[in-house]
Structure formats: structure tokens, C-alpha cells
Short mmCIF file of C-alpha atoms in Angstrom, two decimals:
data_model
loop_
_atom_site.label_atom_id
_atom_site.label_comp_id
_atom_site.label_asym_id
_atom_site.label_seq_id
_atom_site.Cartn_x
_atom_site.Cartn_y
_atom_site.Cartn_z
CA MET A 1 27.94 0.42 10.38
CA ALA A 2 29.51 -2.74 11.76
CA SER A 3 33.29 -3.02 11.72
CA GLU A 4 35.13 -5.31 9.32
CA GLU A 5 36.09 -7.56 12.25
CA THR A 6 32.47 -7.97 13.36
CA ARG A 7 31.28 -8.57 9.80
CA ALA A 8 34.00 -11.18 9.29
CA ALA A 9 32.97 -12.97 12.49
CA ARG A 10 29.33 -12.88 11.37
CA SER A 11 30.27 -14.44 8.04
CA ARG A 12 32.20 -17.25 9.73
CA VAL A 13 29.28 -18.03 12.06
CA ALA A 14 26.82 -17.94 9.15
CA GLU A 15 28.97 -20.29 7.09
CA ARG A 16 29.19 -22.74 9.98
CA PHE A 17 25.64 -22.69 11.37
CA ILE A 18 23.15 -21.65 8.68
CA GLY A 19 21.65 -24.85 7.33
CA ARG A 20 21.82 -26.69 10.64
CA PRO A 21 18.52 -27.89 12.11
CA GLY A 22 16.87 -25.22 14.25
CA VAL A 23 19.00 -22.28 13.06
CA THR A 24 16.91 -19.61 11.31
CA GLY A 25 19.53 -16.95 10.62
CA VAL A 26 22.63 -15.00 11.61
CA GLY A 27 23.17 -11.26 12.03
CA ILE A 28 24.86 -8.58 14.15
CA GLY A 29 23.17 -7.38 17.33
CA ALA A 30 23.75 -7.08 21.05
CA LYS A 31 24.93 -9.40 23.75
CA VAL A 32 21.77 -9.77 25.85
CA VAL A 33 21.83 -10.95 29.49
CA ASN A 34 18.63 -11.44 31.51
CA GLY A 35 16.66 -9.85 28.72
CA GLN A 36 18.69 -6.62 28.65
CA PRO A 37 21.33 -5.50 26.11
CA THR A 38 24.74 -5.19 27.75
CA GLY A 39 26.20 -2.61 25.38
CA GLN A 40 28.50 -5.22 23.86
CA VAL A 41 28.12 -5.97 20.16
CA ALA A 42 27.62 -9.63 19.27
CA VAL A 43 27.09 -12.02 16.40
CA THR A 44 23.42 -12.94 16.84
CA VAL A 45 22.33 -16.46 15.96
CA PHE A 46 18.59 -16.86 15.47
CA VAL A 47 17.06 -20.20 16.36
CA GLN A 48 13.68 -21.90 16.31
CA GLU A 49 13.95 -22.78 20.01
CA LYS A 50 16.65 -22.40 22.64
CA LEU A 51 17.80 -25.83 23.82
CA PRO A 52 20.01 -26.82 26.77
CA ALA A 53 23.63 -27.51 25.81
CA ALA A 54 23.17 -31.07 27.10
CA GLU A 55 20.70 -31.75 24.28
CA LEU A 56 23.10 -30.56 21.56
CA SER A 57 26.08 -32.19 19.95
CA ALA A 58 29.47 -30.51 20.18
CA GLU A 59 29.10 -29.26 16.60
CA GLU A 60 25.69 -27.73 17.34
CA VAL A 61 26.79 -25.70 20.37
CA ILE A 62 27.31 -22.05 19.45
CA PRO A 63 30.64 -20.83 20.90
CA ALA A 64 30.64 -17.93 23.36
CA ASP A 65 32.73 -15.86 20.95
CA VAL A 66 34.26 -16.01 17.49
CA ASP A 67 37.70 -14.41 17.07
CA GLY A 68 37.03 -12.23 20.08
CA VAL A 69 33.52 -11.15 19.02
CA ALA A 70 30.80 -12.31 21.44
CA THR A 71 27.81 -14.37 20.25
CA ASP A 72 24.21 -14.30 21.37
CA VAL A 73 21.26 -16.60 20.69
CA VAL A 74 17.75 -15.21 20.03
CA VAL A 75 14.54 -17.06 19.25
CA LEU A 76 13.23 -15.96 15.86
CA ARG A 77 10.92 -18.13 13.78
CA ASP A 78 7.80 -18.32 11.61
CA PHE A 79 8.94 -15.90 8.91
CA GLN A 80 5.99 -14.74 6.80
CA LEU A 81 5.55 -12.08 4.16
CA VAL A 82 3.03 -9.50 5.27
CA ASP A 83 0.86 -8.87 2.23
CA GLU A 84 -2.84 -9.26 2.92
CA PRO A 85 -4.21 -12.28 1.05
CA LEU A 86 -7.54 -12.29 -0.71
CA GLY A 87 -10.32 -13.57 1.51
CA ALA A 88 -8.80 -12.22 4.71
CA VAL A 89 -11.15 -9.76 6.37
CA TYR A 90 -9.67 -7.69 9.14
CA LYS A 91 -12.06 -5.78 11.36
CA ASP A 92 -9.54 -3.93 13.48
CA GLU A 93 -10.27 -0.24 13.74
CA ASN A 94 -6.78 0.66 12.57
CA VAL A 95 -7.17 -0.90 9.11
CA ASP A 96 -7.12 2.02 6.68
CA GLU A 97 -9.52 1.17 3.86
CA GLY A 98 -9.85 4.74 2.60
CA ARG A 99 -8.84 6.07 -0.77
CA HIS A 100 -6.45 8.92 -0.16
CA ARG A 101 -5.27 11.61 -2.50
CA PRO A 102 -2.67 12.95 -3.04
CA ILE A 103 -0.59 9.76 -3.19
CA GLU A 104 1.85 9.49 -0.26
CA GLY A 105 3.46 6.85 1.92
CA GLY A 106 1.40 4.81 4.37
CA ILE A 107 -1.72 4.32 2.23
CA ALA A 108 -3.07 1.13 0.68
CA LEU A 109 -2.43 -0.17 -2.82
CA LYS A 110 -3.27 -3.21 -4.95
CA GLY A 111 -2.18 -4.42 -8.36
CA ALA A 112 -4.55 -5.56 -11.10
CA VAL A 113 -3.24 -9.15 -10.98
CA ASN A 114 -5.81 -11.85 -10.27
CA GLY A 115 -5.05 -13.39 -6.90
CA ALA A 116 -2.79 -10.57 -5.71
CA GLY A 117 -3.17 -9.35 -2.15
CA ALA A 118 -3.11 -5.83 -0.80
CA GLY A 119 -0.32 -3.89 0.84
CA SER A 120 1.03 -0.44 1.57
CA ILE A 121 2.83 2.34 -0.25
CA GLY A 122 6.14 3.07 1.47
CA CYS A 123 7.27 6.41 0.09
CA ILE A 124 7.70 8.43 -3.07
CA LEU A 125 10.78 7.97 -5.27
CA LEU A 126 11.85 10.40 -7.99
CA HIS A 127 13.78 9.74 -11.17
CA LYS A 128 17.25 11.27 -10.94
CA GLU A 129 17.27 12.46 -14.54
CA ASP A 130 13.65 12.78 -15.67
CA PRO A 131 11.50 15.09 -13.51
CA ALA A 132 8.37 13.88 -15.29
CA LYS A 133 8.71 10.41 -13.74
CA VAL A 134 7.53 9.82 -10.17
CA TYR A 135 7.19 6.45 -8.44
CA ALA A 136 5.50 4.88 -5.41
CA LEU A 137 7.63 2.26 -3.62
CA THR A 138 6.16 -1.02 -2.36
CA CYS A 139 7.05 -4.73 -2.20
CA HIS A 140 7.04 -6.85 -5.33
CA HIS A 141 5.13 -9.66 -3.62
CA VAL A 142 2.27 -7.25 -2.85
CA ILE A 143 1.37 -6.83 -6.53
CA ALA A 144 2.11 -10.43 -7.60
CA HIS A 145 0.02 -13.57 -7.04
CA VAL A 146 1.98 -15.83 -4.72
CA ALA A 147 0.98 -19.28 -3.43
CA GLU A 148 2.40 -20.63 -0.20
CA GLU A 149 2.81 -24.09 1.28
CA LYS A 150 4.41 -25.52 4.42
CA LEU A 151 7.65 -27.43 3.93
CA ASP A 152 10.13 -29.12 6.23
CA ARG A 153 13.52 -27.47 5.83
CA PHE A 154 16.47 -27.83 8.19
CA GLY A 155 14.17 -29.53 10.68
CA LEU A 156 11.82 -26.53 10.67
CA GLU A 157 8.35 -26.01 9.31
CA VAL A 158 8.84 -23.12 6.90
CA THR A 159 6.83 -21.55 4.12
CA GLY A 160 7.63 -22.35 0.51
CA ARG A 161 6.55 -19.87 -2.14
CA LYS A 162 5.57 -20.06 -5.78
CA ILE A 163 4.81 -16.99 -7.87
CA LEU A 164 1.74 -17.82 -9.97
CA ALA A 165 1.36 -14.46 -11.70
CA GLU A 166 3.82 -11.61 -12.06
CA PRO A 167 2.92 -7.97 -12.69
CA VAL A 168 3.92 -6.89 -16.19
CA LYS A 169 6.20 -3.86 -16.53
CA GLY A 170 4.47 -1.01 -18.28
CA VAL A 171 1.15 -2.90 -18.39
CA THR A 172 -0.17 -3.89 -14.95
CA LYS A 173 -2.27 -1.11 -13.46
CA VAL A 174 -2.04 -0.33 -9.77
CA GLY A 175 -4.64 1.41 -7.65
CA GLN A 176 -6.25 1.01 -4.26
CA PRO A 177 -7.96 -2.13 -2.97
CA ASP A 178 -11.59 -2.78 -2.25
CA LEU A 179 -11.01 -4.27 1.20
CA GLU A 180 -14.69 -4.95 1.87
CA THR A 181 -15.49 -7.09 -1.16
CA ARG A 182 -12.02 -8.47 -1.88
CA SER A 183 -12.52 -7.97 -5.61
CA THR A 184 -9.75 -9.22 -7.90
CA CYS A 185 -9.29 -5.81 -9.55
CA CYS A 186 -8.14 -2.53 -8.14
CA LYS A 187 -10.02 0.75 -7.83
CA GLY A 188 -8.80 4.32 -8.08
CA ILE A 189 -5.94 3.51 -10.46
CA PHE A 190 -3.04 5.91 -10.07
CA GLY A 191 -0.15 4.25 -11.90
CA THR A 192 1.48 1.34 -13.70
CA HIS A 193 4.01 -1.25 -12.51
CA ALA A 194 7.43 -0.04 -13.65
CA ASP A 195 10.05 -2.47 -12.27
CA GLY A 196 11.06 -4.76 -9.42
CA GLU A 197 11.39 -8.38 -8.38
CA GLU A 198 11.35 -10.73 -5.40
CA VAL A 199 14.64 -12.54 -4.81
CA PRO A 200 16.69 -13.18 -1.66
CA GLU A 201 18.64 -9.96 -2.10
CA TRP A 202 15.57 -7.72 -2.23
CA ASP A 203 11.79 -7.65 -2.58
CA ALA A 204 10.65 -4.36 -4.05
CA ALA A 205 8.60 -2.81 -6.83
CA VAL A 206 7.92 0.70 -8.04
CA VAL A 207 4.70 2.02 -9.53
CA GLU A 208 5.09 4.91 -11.96
CA LEU A 209 2.43 7.49 -11.19
CA ASP A 210 0.24 8.54 -14.08
CA PRO A 211 0.62 12.06 -15.48
CA GLY A 212 -1.66 14.44 -13.63
CA ILE A 213 -1.65 12.44 -10.39
CA GLU A 214 -1.00 14.53 -7.28
CA TYR A 215 1.53 13.30 -4.72
CA ARG A 216 3.37 14.39 -1.60
CA ASN A 217 6.79 13.40 -0.29
CA ASP A 218 5.12 12.62 3.03
CA ILE A 219 4.12 9.56 5.02
CA ARG A 220 0.52 9.61 6.15
CA GLY A 221 -0.33 9.25 9.83
CA LEU A 222 3.26 8.89 11.01
CA SER A 223 3.21 11.57 13.69
CA VAL A 224 2.16 10.92 17.26
CA PRO A 225 -0.72 10.28 17.85
CA GLY A 226 -0.59 9.11 14.25
CA GLU A 227 -3.17 11.37 12.64
CA ASP A 228 -0.98 13.83 10.74
CA SER A 229 1.46 13.25 7.89
CA VAL A 230 5.16 13.95 8.24
CA ALA A 231 7.56 15.08 5.54
CA VAL A 232 10.26 12.59 4.52
CA ALA A 233 13.51 14.23 5.60
CA GLY A 234 16.01 11.97 3.84
CA GLU A 235 17.64 8.54 3.95
CA ALA A 236 18.41 7.15 7.42
CA PRO A 237 21.89 5.81 8.16
CA MET A 238 22.38 2.16 9.01
CA PRO A 239 22.79 1.48 12.74
CA THR A 240 26.25 1.76 14.25
CA GLU A 241 27.79 -0.98 16.37
CA ALA A 242 27.07 1.10 19.47
CA GLN A 243 23.39 1.42 18.53
CA LEU A 244 23.14 -2.29 17.85
CA ALA A 245 24.88 -3.10 21.13
CA ASP A 246 22.45 -1.14 23.32
CA HIS A 247 19.24 -1.27 21.19
CA SER A 248 19.18 2.53 21.04
CA TYR A 249 18.18 2.91 17.37
CA LEU A 250 14.46 3.73 17.62
CA VAL A 251 12.16 3.52 14.61
CA ARG A 252 8.50 3.58 13.60
CA LYS A 253 6.37 2.77 10.60
CA ARG A 254 2.90 3.44 9.21
CA GLY A 255 1.21 0.63 7.26
CA MET A 256 -2.34 0.31 6.03
CA ARG A 257 -2.96 -2.77 8.22
CA THR A 258 -1.69 -1.77 11.68
CA GLY A 259 -1.24 1.97 11.31
CA LEU A 260 1.46 3.56 13.46
CA THR A 261 3.78 1.25 15.40
CA GLY A 262 7.16 1.79 17.02
CA GLY A 263 10.15 -0.36 17.82
CA ARG A 264 13.92 -0.63 18.05
CA ILE A 265 16.52 -2.29 15.87
CA VAL A 266 17.84 -5.47 17.49
CA ALA A 267 19.99 -6.80 14.62
CA ALA A 268 21.35 -5.80 11.21
CA HIS A 269 23.31 -7.42 8.37
CA CYS A 270 21.18 -10.54 8.85
CA ASP A 271 20.81 -13.55 6.58
CA ILE A 272 17.53 -15.37 7.20
CA VAL A 273 16.87 -19.02 6.35
CA PHE A 274 13.85 -19.73 4.20
CA ALA A 275 12.60 -22.57 2.03
CA ARG A 276 13.13 -23.08 -1.63
CA ARG A 277 10.23 -21.92 -3.73
CA ALA A 278 7.65 -24.62 -4.24
CA ASP A 279 8.52 -24.77 -7.95
CA GLU A 280 12.25 -25.34 -7.36
CA SER A 281 13.93 -28.71 -7.56
CA PRO A 282 14.96 -30.40 -4.28
CA GLU A 283 18.45 -30.62 -5.80
CA SER A 284 18.72 -26.83 -6.23
CA PRO A 285 20.95 -24.88 -3.82
CA GLU A 286 19.48 -23.75 -0.54
CA ARG A 287 17.98 -20.27 -0.59
CA PHE A 288 17.74 -17.49 1.94
CA SER A 289 14.50 -15.65 2.48
CA ALA A 290 16.54 -12.51 2.71
CA LYS A 291 20.14 -11.34 2.82
CA ASP A 292 21.60 -8.38 4.70
CA VAL A 293 18.31 -7.36 6.32
CA VAL A 294 17.45 -5.47 9.51
CA ILE A 295 15.34 -6.89 12.37
CA VAL A 296 13.05 -4.61 14.41
CA ALA A 297 11.43 -5.58 17.71
CA PRO A 298 8.21 -3.78 18.66
CA HIS A 299 8.06 -1.73 21.83
CA PRO A 300 6.32 -3.61 24.67
CA ASN A 301 2.63 -2.76 24.79
CA PRO A 302 0.68 -3.72 27.95
CA GLN A 303 -2.57 -2.79 26.16
CA VAL A 304 -2.34 -5.71 23.73
CA PRO A 305 -5.40 -7.96 24.35
CA ALA A 306 -4.87 -11.36 25.97
CA GLY A 307 -3.95 -14.03 23.46
CA GLU A 308 -2.59 -11.56 20.88
CA HIS A 309 0.96 -10.49 20.17
CA PRO A 310 2.75 -7.16 20.33
CA HIS A 311 3.72 -6.42 16.74
CA PHE A 312 5.71 -4.15 14.48
CA LEU A 313 4.26 -5.57 11.23
CA LEU A 314 1.23 -7.66 10.30
CA GLY A 315 -0.45 -8.72 7.06
CA GLY A 316 -1.17 -5.68 4.89
CA ASP A 317 1.87 -3.70 6.08
CA SER A 318 4.17 -5.04 3.34
CA GLY A 319 5.50 -2.17 1.28
CA SER A 320 5.46 0.36 4.11
CA VAL A 321 8.76 1.89 5.20
CA THR A 322 10.52 2.14 8.55
CA VAL A 323 11.80 5.60 9.52
CA ASP A 324 14.05 6.86 12.28
CA THR A 325 13.20 9.55 14.84
CA ALA A 326 14.27 12.26 12.37
CA ASN A 327 11.71 11.06 9.76
CA ARG A 328 14.40 9.58 7.53
CA VAL A 329 13.63 6.37 5.65
CA LEU A 330 15.66 3.36 6.78
CA GLY A 331 14.14 0.58 4.71
CA LEU A 332 11.26 -1.34 3.16
CA ASN A 333 9.09 -3.58 5.37
CA PHE A 334 8.42 -6.93 3.73
CA MET A 335 8.26 -9.72 6.32
CA ARG A 336 7.39 -10.42 9.92
CA CYS A 337 8.52 -13.19 12.23
CA SER A 338 7.72 -14.26 15.76
CA GLY A 339 10.18 -14.60 18.58
CA GLY A 340 10.62 -14.68 22.31
CA SER A 341 10.23 -11.44 24.20
CA ILE A 342 13.45 -9.38 24.12
CA ARG A 343 12.93 -8.23 27.69
CA PRO A 344 12.35 -10.41 30.80
CA PRO A 345 8.92 -12.09 30.87
CA ASP A 346 6.13 -9.81 32.04
CA PRO A 347 2.90 -11.46 33.28
CA ASN A 348 0.94 -8.74 31.47
CA LEU A 349 2.63 -9.37 28.10
CA PRO A 350 2.31 -12.34 25.71
CA VAL A 351 5.30 -14.64 25.44
CA ASP A 352 5.78 -14.00 21.71
CA THR A 353 6.12 -10.82 19.70
CA TYR A 354 5.95 -10.13 15.97
CA PHE A 355 9.18 -8.61 14.72
CA GLY A 356 9.66 -6.72 11.46
CA VAL A 357 12.16 -7.68 8.73
CA ILE A 358 13.41 -4.83 6.53
CA PHE A 359 15.46 -4.40 3.38
CA PRO A 360 17.60 -1.25 3.75
CA LEU A 361 16.65 1.57 1.39
CA CYS A 362 20.26 1.81 0.22
CA THR A 363 19.97 -1.79 -1.02
CA ILE A 364 16.69 -1.05 -2.80
CA LEU A 365 18.03 2.02 -4.60
CA LYS A 366 21.24 0.26 -5.63
CA ARG A 367 19.31 -2.69 -7.07
CA PHE A 368 17.13 -0.41 -9.16
CA ASP A 369 20.21 1.51 -10.26
CA ASP A 370 21.85 -1.75 -11.37
CA ARG A 371 18.77 -2.43 -13.50
CA GLY A 372 19.04 0.97 -15.18
CA LEU A 373 16.35 2.75 -13.17
CA LYS A 374 18.07 5.64 -11.41
CA LEU A 375 15.95 6.68 -8.43
CA LYS A 376 16.25 8.93 -5.42
CA LEU A 377 14.12 9.44 -2.34
CA GLY A 378 11.47 12.15 -2.54
CA THR A 379 11.93 14.56 0.38
CA ALA A 380 10.23 17.70 1.68
CA ALA A 381 11.05 20.50 4.11
CA GLN A 382 7.54 20.38 5.58
CA PRO A 383 4.45 18.20 5.15
CA GLY A 384 1.53 19.03 2.91
CA GLN A 385 3.45 20.20 -0.16
CA THR A 386 1.44 18.87 -3.10
CA HIS A 387 3.05 18.18 -6.48
CA THR A 388 1.52 17.01 -9.76
CA VAL A 389 3.13 14.51 -12.12
CA PRO A 390 3.67 16.49 -15.35
CA GLY A 391 2.52 15.32 -18.75
CA ARG A 392 -1.25 15.83 -18.80
CA PRO A 393 -3.44 18.80 -17.93
CA THR A 394 -5.53 18.71 -14.78
CA VAL A 395 -8.51 20.64 -13.47
CA ALA A 396 -8.96 21.22 -9.74
CA SER A 397 -12.36 21.92 -8.19
CA GLN A 398 -13.44 22.59 -4.62
CA ILE A 399 -16.30 20.17 -3.93
CA ASP A 400 -17.85 21.23 -0.63
CA GLU A 401 -14.80 21.14 1.67
CA GLU A 402 -12.64 18.83 -0.50
CA ARG A 403 -10.23 19.77 -3.29
CA ILE A 404 -10.59 17.30 -6.17
CA THR A 405 -8.09 17.23 -9.04
CA VAL A 406 -9.16 15.48 -12.24
CA VAL A 407 -6.81 14.53 -15.07
CA VAL A 408 -8.07 15.68 -18.46
CA PRO A 409 -7.98 12.59 -20.69
CA GLU A 410 -6.84 12.47 -24.27
CA PRO A 411 -9.79 12.73 -26.71
CA ALA A 412 -11.10 9.28 -27.53
CA GLU A 413 -12.13 8.32 -31.03
CA GLU A 414 -14.23 5.40 -29.84
CA VAL A 415 -16.11 5.24 -26.55
CA PRO A 416 -16.90 1.67 -25.47
CA ALA A 417 -20.57 0.88 -25.17
CA VAL A 418 -19.99 -1.21 -22.07
CA THR A 419 -17.75 -0.21 -19.18
CA SER A 420 -17.30 -1.83 -15.78
CA ALA A 421 -19.82 -0.45 -13.28
CA PRO A 422 -18.58 0.78 -9.91
CA ALA A 423 -19.31 -1.24 -6.79
CA ASN A 424 -22.87 -0.77 -5.44
CA ALA A 425 -24.13 0.62 -8.78
CA ASP A 426 -26.55 -2.31 -9.10
CA GLN A 427 -28.01 -1.55 -5.68
CA LEU A 428 -28.50 2.12 -6.57
CA ALA A 429 -30.25 1.09 -9.79
CA ALA A 430 -32.56 -1.19 -7.79
CA ASP A 431 -33.33 1.65 -5.39
CA LEU A 432 -34.13 4.01 -8.26
CA ALA A 433 -36.37 1.44 -9.90
CA ARG A 434 -38.74 1.57 -6.91
CA SER A 435 -40.17 4.94 -8.04
CA ALA A 436 -41.59 6.18 -11.35
CA ARG A 437 -39.18 9.14 -11.47
CA GLY A 438 -36.26 6.85 -10.69
CA ARG A 439 -37.22 4.51 -13.53
CA GLU A 440 -37.34 7.48 -15.90
CA LEU A 441 -33.77 8.37 -14.92
CA LEU A 442 -32.63 4.80 -15.54
CA ASP A 443 -34.37 4.73 -18.94
CA PHE A 444 -32.71 8.04 -19.85
CA TRP A 445 -29.25 6.67 -19.04
CA ARG A 446 -29.81 3.44 -20.93
CA ALA A 447 -31.03 5.32 -23.99
CA HIS A 448 -28.33 8.01 -24.12
CA SER A 449 -25.26 6.79 -22.18
CA ARG A 450 -23.23 6.01 -25.30
CA GLU A 451 -23.81 9.47 -26.81
CA LEU A 452 -23.12 11.18 -23.47
CA ARG A 453 -19.80 9.34 -23.12
CA ARG A 454 -18.84 10.26 -26.68
CA LEU A 455 -19.60 13.92 -26.13
CA VAL A 456 -17.70 14.13 -22.85
CA ASN A 457 -14.68 12.32 -24.27
CA SER A 458 -14.56 13.58 -27.85
CA ASP A 459 -16.45 16.86 -28.26
CA ARG A 460 -14.09 19.73 -27.43
CA ARG A 461 -16.83 22.11 -26.27
CA VAL A 462 -18.54 19.54 -24.03
CA ALA A 463 -15.25 18.22 -22.65
CA ALA A 464 -14.20 21.75 -21.66
CA ALA A 465 -17.51 22.36 -19.90
CA TRP A 466 -17.34 18.94 -18.23
CA HIS A 467 -14.06 19.82 -16.53
CA ARG A 468 -14.29 23.60 -16.09
CA SER A 469 -17.77 23.50 -14.56
CA GLY A 470 -16.56 21.02 -11.94
CA ALA A 471 -18.87 18.26 -13.18
CA SER A 472 -15.95 15.83 -13.63
CA ALA A 473 -14.91 16.37 -10.01
CA VAL A 474 -18.49 15.84 -8.81
CA TYR A 475 -18.53 12.61 -10.83
CA GLN A 476 -15.34 11.39 -9.10
CA VAL A 477 -16.87 12.08 -5.69
CA LEU A 478 -20.06 10.21 -6.63
CA LEU A 479 -18.11 7.19 -7.89
CA ARG A 480 -16.23 7.04 -4.60
CA GLY A 481 -19.53 7.20 -2.71
CA LEU A 482 -20.96 4.36 -4.76
CA GLU A 483 -17.97 2.14 -4.09
CA THR A 484 -18.16 2.64 -0.32
CA ASP A 485 -21.96 2.92 -0.09
CA THR A 486 -21.67 6.44 1.36
CA LEU A 487 -23.26 8.36 -1.51
CA ARG A 488 -23.97 12.03 -0.80
CA ILE A 489 -24.50 14.61 -3.52
CA PRO A 490 -22.16 17.63 -3.10
CA SER A 491 -23.85 20.94 -2.26
CA THR A 492 -21.34 23.37 -3.72
CA VAL A 493 -18.84 23.41 -6.56
CA ASP A 494 -16.09 26.02 -6.38
CA GLY A 495 -18.18 27.92 -3.86
CA LYS A 496 -21.32 28.02 -6.03
CA PRO A 497 -24.54 25.97 -5.78
CA LEU A 498 -24.59 22.62 -7.54
CA ASP A 499 -27.27 23.89 -9.95
CA VAL A 500 -24.77 26.34 -11.46
CA CYS A 501 -22.43 23.45 -12.32
CA LEU A 502 -25.25 21.44 -13.89
CA ASP A 503 -26.56 24.35 -15.95
CA LYS A 504 -23.09 25.05 -17.43
CA LEU A 505 -22.75 21.43 -18.49
CA LEU A 506 -26.28 21.22 -19.88
CA ALA A 507 -25.74 24.37 -21.94
CA ALA A 508 -22.74 22.79 -23.65
CA LEU A 509 -24.52 19.47 -24.15
CA ARG A 510 -27.52 21.14 -25.81
CA LEU A 511 -25.25 22.70 -28.46
CA SER A 512 -23.77 19.35 -29.51
CA ALA A 513 -26.43 16.77 -28.60
CA SER A 514 -28.73 14.97 -30.99
CA GLU A 515 -32.32 16.17 -31.20
CA GLU A 516 -33.51 13.16 -29.15
CA LEU A 517 -30.91 13.69 -26.41
CA ARG A 518 -31.58 17.45 -26.30
CA ALA A 519 -35.30 16.88 -25.73
CA ASP A 520 -34.70 14.33 -23.00
CA LEU A 521 -32.09 16.52 -21.30
CA ASP A 522 -34.64 19.31 -20.97
CA ARG A 523 -37.22 16.87 -19.63
CA MET A 524 -34.80 15.38 -17.10
CA ARG A 525 -33.76 18.84 -15.91
CA GLU A 526 -37.36 19.65 -15.10
CA LEU A 527 -37.98 16.26 -13.54
CA LEU A 528 -35.09 16.28 -11.05
CA PRO A 529 -35.66 17.63 -7.56
CA ASP A 530 -32.92 19.63 -5.83
CA LEU A 531 -30.43 16.87 -4.94
CA ALA A 532 -27.68 19.02 -3.42
CA GLY A 533 -26.40 17.58 -0.15
CA LEU A 534 -28.71 14.54 -0.19
CA THR A 535 -27.73 11.02 0.84
CA ARG A 536 -28.73 7.89 -1.08
CA SER A 537 -31.89 7.32 0.99
CA GLN A 538 -32.86 11.01 0.74
CA ILE A 539 -32.44 10.90 -3.05
CA ILE A 540 -34.78 7.92 -3.31
CA ALA A 541 -37.33 9.64 -1.07
CA ALA A 542 -37.10 12.88 -3.06
CA LEU A 543 -37.63 11.10 -6.36
CA SER A 544 -40.63 9.25 -4.96
CA GLY A 545 -42.32 12.47 -3.82
CA VAL A 546 -41.72 14.83 -6.75
CA PRO A 547 -44.36 15.16 -9.50
CA ALA A 548 -43.11 14.31 -12.97
CA THR A 549 -43.77 17.79 -14.39
CA SER A 550 -42.35 19.93 -11.58
CA ARG A 551 -38.95 20.71 -10.14
CA HIS A 552 -38.15 22.20 -6.73
#
């Protein structure tokens, strides 16, 4: 932590210079000479551009020291939140579009708010007093709908923000995004927005995981080379003056947009200048984009393509967390900014780099505590330890090589006749309609879908068979395949052929089904070819070549 003397000097510099044209913030960092930290702590003044003293008035010149504490000037500008807006399509190989279970840090999430972007889960938080409550940490702006516009503030072009739609506590569902289609809803829902807000002092939200959801106190893909998860070991300490003075505090993060990146802390206890929100009066007091934040510079990377920037954060990484070399969480990543290279210019490196801006985890936890939500960091001694949120029964099945856990729902009195179809369901229906057998399957579903849903949701015998046979897990796998257009029928369920699973379910359905459904179930069972292990195209081909009265 910085000493009282250094903090006092920082406050005096901030009071004098924040609000002046060209100044973008003030913090505590290192005295840098010729691109290298000298080991001397300094009050760091961030500016839009470095200008010769001759072009500045006496009041604009930053003194060499304040009360014996050195000062340093660093270019830092273009502050932008790093959620991924709708309509943006990133094709980089390191974008993680996958749906991952159990829930852990480093994976994608999206709130069911029209216009909201996509971002990352940072880590798991646990309720201090109620073991049945488990939360995923992210940024508030990730699950809200925020509009942006360029404004002129303090002589700078900065981004004004207006929140058009807020997530509703206890109501707004949160799941994973469909990054290919940019739909306005979320898929794979795993929880509900519980609390949070976006103000200068913090930008955070927590999603309460649904009962029965599996989670790990890990961060996905955080180990080198970034393929394996690591266990969260605890809360990282804030950098000391010595670490700030020589840039020796090394960190890394894993976000859904840019994957694993590394860097070093170059400043802490920073106040950053930002615009008023677009809906605020010009007469309202000036705002900060953030108070008491940490700035991280990315490690130089000679492999960055020409014309692009080395980066620690980019759009889609909001909500991820920065950890130290001991896998302890330092803070929540919410914003990036561009600045001049920390080290001397290298002809192989771009001039600018994208820095990360972080709210310390201690700030986040205190803010939630002040609001009555008492949280602590979820930690683990080793990665891979799976937990289940208590409150609802679950059934786990081994589908081929994948373990699938399905939450057993509460019995429903009414099953809606119309439900939202998964992505690519229309295309599958069109493919099936090309063959006579496929059209018979479609007609069967249209005739009996309401009764089938009622039996699975409300009939105790059928519901038990649905879950215990592994059929519900197979269904979850098929839905995922439809959404990503990678449909493949599983071959085995809990080590047994798929036919065994189907026969157990059909036996239960026959006992409770109407006479019409029972007759059609028997007919469909004879009509279907062996679908185990088949892809979408193979299913269509099999249905086209199988006689209506035979089954292979």
C-alpha cells in the first residue's frame, strides 16, 4: 500500500490538475526515465498528449515533485468500457464462444436485457452466512443496455454514457451469449441478477446461480499455455510502493474476448477523468469514470500484427478478473484505455498499447457489504473441484465422454403450448421435411408435443424415467448441438447403448400416455433407424433410406 505521505501528495495533485484540459487522471506509480522505471515512487499524472513546457502556461506545468514526492507524466487516453456490443462480430481465434459447465471464471455471460452486450465471468463469490447462495461476479455494464456518445470534456473527446435499460434484481435472467447470431436473449441460463450498479466508485454485478447449477472456484484457461483452469487461491494484496516504483507486480487475466494475457501494474489509487452521462445536466458536477482504480500495462508482444495494439483488455473482457502470480484475485476488469508505450520505442512494436483499468476486489466486496450483501471469494486448494448449488435435486449422466448434470424441475401444473425454439431448429425441420420419414416425425411432434411436455413435467412416473434413464441429459446435449449447428446424437448413456435409454423412457410413457399417443409412439419406435452417433447430415440420409415399416 502507498504511504500516507504519497497518498496526500496524490490528492493535492489531483485537486490541482484534474479538470484541466488534457489531463485524464492522477494516480501513484513510478518515476520513469527513458522508458524505464527508476525504482522511485511518484505521483503519476495521466495526460492526453505530452506537450513541451514552452507550450504550457505556468499553471499547466506539472511540478517535478510535490512535498518531496516525485511526479511523472504518462500518456493515457481513450477510456472505453470493454463489454462487447451487439452487432460486433469478432473472428479472432481466441474468442471463446463455447458454453462451459460447470460455471467458473473466464467464461462468457450475457443478461436477458434487450440491447445488452456480452462479457466475462470473473470468479465465484460465496455468501458469508448462507451456504445455499453462490454468485458469479461480472461488471454491471455487461448486463445493462448502455448507449454511448462522444462529448468534448476538458478539451478532450471522451465518451458519455446513458443507461437505457437496467437489469432487475431477482428478475433478469443471465446465461451465455449466442455470439454468432447476436440474439437479444441469452442461452443456457444459469442464474438471476442479484445486485450491483455502475457508478464512479465501482462497476460490478453479481448473478446468483440457480439451485442445482454446478460451479468451480476456478478460472478457466488461466494457466500457461492457457488451456487448463487454475484454482483461485485467495485475495491478492494491493501493490506496495516498492512494487509500484519498479513495475514488479506481475498479473494476468482470462477473458472471453482475448483469452489469456499478462501485464504489470504501472499505477494504483488512480482517479480517471470521464464525461458526465449523456442524460446528466451540463450544470451537474463533474464526474470521474472511476475512483481508486489500478492501471495494468500489457507485456510487450512482438507477435502482434502490424497496425494492431498490444493489449491487456479488449471488448468482451469486461467482468473478468486480474490475478497475481499466486492465482489470487486482485480486481475486476471493466475498462481499457490506450497510451504510449511504457518502454522505449521498438520498431517492431506499435506506438500505442491498450491498458487495463481495474476496480480492486476489496472495493467490490466492501460495496456489496455496505448494501447488505455479505460476500467472500470462493477459493479452492486445487482445480477441478466441482460443487453444486443446493436447493434442487439434480441427476448426472455420462453422455459418451461428457458428464451432464440436469436440474430436476418443480412439477408444472400447466405446460405452455408454445415455447421458444432453439437456434437452428427451423433448419433441422426443413431438413427433415425433405424425406417421407422425416415428415412423419415432424407430424408426430406437432400432434403430441403438448401431451409429451405435460407428461415429462407433471407425471411423476414419466418425470422419474426422463431423468433416471439419462434422456434429459441427452436432450440438453441435442439442444446445444442445435444452437451451434453441430448436432450429433450421443452413442452411449451411462455406458449403455442409446437404445436402452430410449426404451426405458418409452416404457414409462406407454403407461401414462393417451391411446392416440401410445399408438404413435409404437409406430415411431419402429420407424426410426439407429441414430446413435450420427451427425445432422447422417440423420437426414438415414431417414431418407429407411423403409417406413422397418427399423435397423
